CSV table of C-alpha atoms in Angstrom, one decimal:
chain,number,residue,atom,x,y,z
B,1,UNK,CA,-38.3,28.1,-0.6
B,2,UNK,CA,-40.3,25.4,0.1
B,3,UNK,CA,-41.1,21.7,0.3
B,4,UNK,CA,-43.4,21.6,-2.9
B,5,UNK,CA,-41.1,24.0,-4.1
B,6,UNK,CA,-37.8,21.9,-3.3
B,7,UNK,CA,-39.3,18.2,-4.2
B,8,UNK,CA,-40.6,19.8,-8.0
B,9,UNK,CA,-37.2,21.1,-8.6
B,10,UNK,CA,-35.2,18.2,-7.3
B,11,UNK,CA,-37.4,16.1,-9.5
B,12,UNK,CA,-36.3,18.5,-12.4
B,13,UNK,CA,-33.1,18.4,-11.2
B,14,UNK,CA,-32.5,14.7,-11.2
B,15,UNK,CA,-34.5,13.9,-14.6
B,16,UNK,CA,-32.3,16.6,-16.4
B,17,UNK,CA,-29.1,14.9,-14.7
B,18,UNK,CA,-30.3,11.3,-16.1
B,19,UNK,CA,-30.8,13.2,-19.6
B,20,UNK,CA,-27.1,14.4,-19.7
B,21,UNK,CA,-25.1,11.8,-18.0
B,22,UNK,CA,-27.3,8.1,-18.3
B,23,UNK,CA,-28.8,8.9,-22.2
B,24,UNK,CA,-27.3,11.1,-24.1
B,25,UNK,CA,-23.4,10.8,-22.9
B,26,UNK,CA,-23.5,7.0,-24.8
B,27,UNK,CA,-25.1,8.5,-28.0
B,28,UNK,CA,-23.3,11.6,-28.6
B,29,UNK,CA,-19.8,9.6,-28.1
B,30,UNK,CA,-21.1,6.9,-30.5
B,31,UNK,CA,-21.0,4.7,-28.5
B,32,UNK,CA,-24.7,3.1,-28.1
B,33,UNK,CA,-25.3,0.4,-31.2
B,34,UNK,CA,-27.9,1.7,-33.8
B,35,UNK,CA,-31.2,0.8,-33.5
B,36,UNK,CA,-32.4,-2.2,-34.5
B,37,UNK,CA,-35.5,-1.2,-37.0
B,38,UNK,CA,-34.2,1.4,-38.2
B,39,UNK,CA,-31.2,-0.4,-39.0
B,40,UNK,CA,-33.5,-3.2,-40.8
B,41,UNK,CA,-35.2,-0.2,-42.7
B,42,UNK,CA,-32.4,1.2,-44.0
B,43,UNK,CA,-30.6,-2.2,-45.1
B,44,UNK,CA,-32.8,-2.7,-48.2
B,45,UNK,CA,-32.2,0.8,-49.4
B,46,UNK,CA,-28.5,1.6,-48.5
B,47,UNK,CA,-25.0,-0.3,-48.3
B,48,UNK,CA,-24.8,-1.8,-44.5
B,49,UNK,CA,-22.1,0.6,-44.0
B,50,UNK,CA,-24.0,3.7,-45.0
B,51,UNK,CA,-26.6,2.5,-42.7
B,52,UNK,CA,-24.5,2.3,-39.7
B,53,UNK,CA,-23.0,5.7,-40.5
B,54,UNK,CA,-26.3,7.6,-40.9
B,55,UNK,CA,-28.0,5.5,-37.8
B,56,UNK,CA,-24.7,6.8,-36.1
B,57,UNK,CA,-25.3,10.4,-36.9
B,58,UNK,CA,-28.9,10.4,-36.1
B,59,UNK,CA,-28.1,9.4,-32.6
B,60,UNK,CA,-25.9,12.1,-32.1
B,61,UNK,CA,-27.9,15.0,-33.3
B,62,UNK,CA,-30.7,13.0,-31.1
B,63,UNK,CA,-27.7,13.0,-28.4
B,64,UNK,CA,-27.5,16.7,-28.4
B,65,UNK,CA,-30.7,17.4,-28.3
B,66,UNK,CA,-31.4,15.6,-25.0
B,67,UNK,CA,-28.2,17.3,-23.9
B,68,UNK,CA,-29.9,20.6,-24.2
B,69,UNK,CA,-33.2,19.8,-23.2
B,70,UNK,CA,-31.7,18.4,-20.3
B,71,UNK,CA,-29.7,21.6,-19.4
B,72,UNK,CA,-32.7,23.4,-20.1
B,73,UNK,CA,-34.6,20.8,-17.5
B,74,UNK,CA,-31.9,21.5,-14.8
B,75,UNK,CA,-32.1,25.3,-15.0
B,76,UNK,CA,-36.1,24.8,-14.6
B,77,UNK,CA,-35.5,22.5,-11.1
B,78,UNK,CA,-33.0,25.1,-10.1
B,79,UNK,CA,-35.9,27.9,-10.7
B,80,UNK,CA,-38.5,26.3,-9.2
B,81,UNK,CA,-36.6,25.2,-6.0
B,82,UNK,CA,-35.2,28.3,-5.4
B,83,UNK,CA,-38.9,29.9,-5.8
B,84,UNK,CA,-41.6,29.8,-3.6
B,85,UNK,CA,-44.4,27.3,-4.9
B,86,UNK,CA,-47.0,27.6,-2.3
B,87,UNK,CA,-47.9,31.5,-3.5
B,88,UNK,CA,-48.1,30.1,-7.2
B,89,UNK,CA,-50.1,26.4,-6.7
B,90,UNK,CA,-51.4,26.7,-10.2
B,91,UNK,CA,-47.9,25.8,-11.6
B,92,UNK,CA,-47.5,23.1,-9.4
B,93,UNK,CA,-49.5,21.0,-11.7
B,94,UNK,CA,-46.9,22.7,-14.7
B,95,UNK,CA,-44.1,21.7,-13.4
B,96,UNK,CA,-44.6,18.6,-12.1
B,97,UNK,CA,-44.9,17.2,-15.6
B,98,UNK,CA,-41.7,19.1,-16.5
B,99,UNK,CA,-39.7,16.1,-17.5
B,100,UNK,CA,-41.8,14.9,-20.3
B,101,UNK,CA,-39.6,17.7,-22.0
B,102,UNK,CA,-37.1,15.3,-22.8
B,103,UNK,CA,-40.1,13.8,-25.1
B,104,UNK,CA,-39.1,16.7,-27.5
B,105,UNK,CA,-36.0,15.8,-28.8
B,106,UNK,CA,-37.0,12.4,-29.1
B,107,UNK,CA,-39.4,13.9,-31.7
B,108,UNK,CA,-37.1,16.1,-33.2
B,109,UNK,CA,-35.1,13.3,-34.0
B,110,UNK,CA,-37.7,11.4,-35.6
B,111,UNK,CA,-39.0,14.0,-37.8
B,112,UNK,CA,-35.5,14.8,-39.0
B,113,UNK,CA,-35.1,10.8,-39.8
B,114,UNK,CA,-37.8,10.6,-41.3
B,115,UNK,CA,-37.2,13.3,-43.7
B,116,UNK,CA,-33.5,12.7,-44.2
B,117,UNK,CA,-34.2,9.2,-45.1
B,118,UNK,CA,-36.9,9.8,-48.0
């Protein structure tokens, strides 16, 4: 263990804690409001409260994918401060840009909207 080692995980650490708790807690318990353009999108096509339902859904299966990636995040920070960093400065650079994970399920999420709502 140490300080490169311990500062790279608790970054992990902390950015996979914000992913679980601050994000996706509100949208898997439904209870964040649907987002605004999408909502605007889908009102020409389908009844309002068809819309709300399938915004609703989307933010939970958004919602558990930042769960996950989150968890996976955490295990990462645990890794990496636990290890020893200074023998392996090549991954410093890696990990250090660890938390742009959580841009994955974001994806997800919009490649599955935008197919379900064809």
């Amino acid at each position: 263990m140490d300080t490169i080692g311990i500062a790279l995980g608790a970054e992990c650490i902390i950015a996979g804690l914000l992913a679980i708790f601050v994000l996706a807690k509100p949208l898997v318990a439904g209870n964040s409001k649907p987002d605004t353009l999408m909502y605007i999108k889908l009102k020409g096509h389908i009844k309002s409260k068809e819309a709300i339902e399938i915004l609703t859904n989307l933010n939970r299966k958004g919602g558990r994918g930042l769960r996950a990636w989150g968890c996976i995040l955490i295990a990462l920070g645990i890794f990496v401060a636990l290890s020893n960093m200074s023998e392996y400065y090549q991954m410093i650079y890696i990990v250090a840009f660890a938390p742009l994970l959580l841009v994955i399920p974001v994806l997800q999420t919009w490649m599955y909207a935008s197919r379900k709502l064809r």
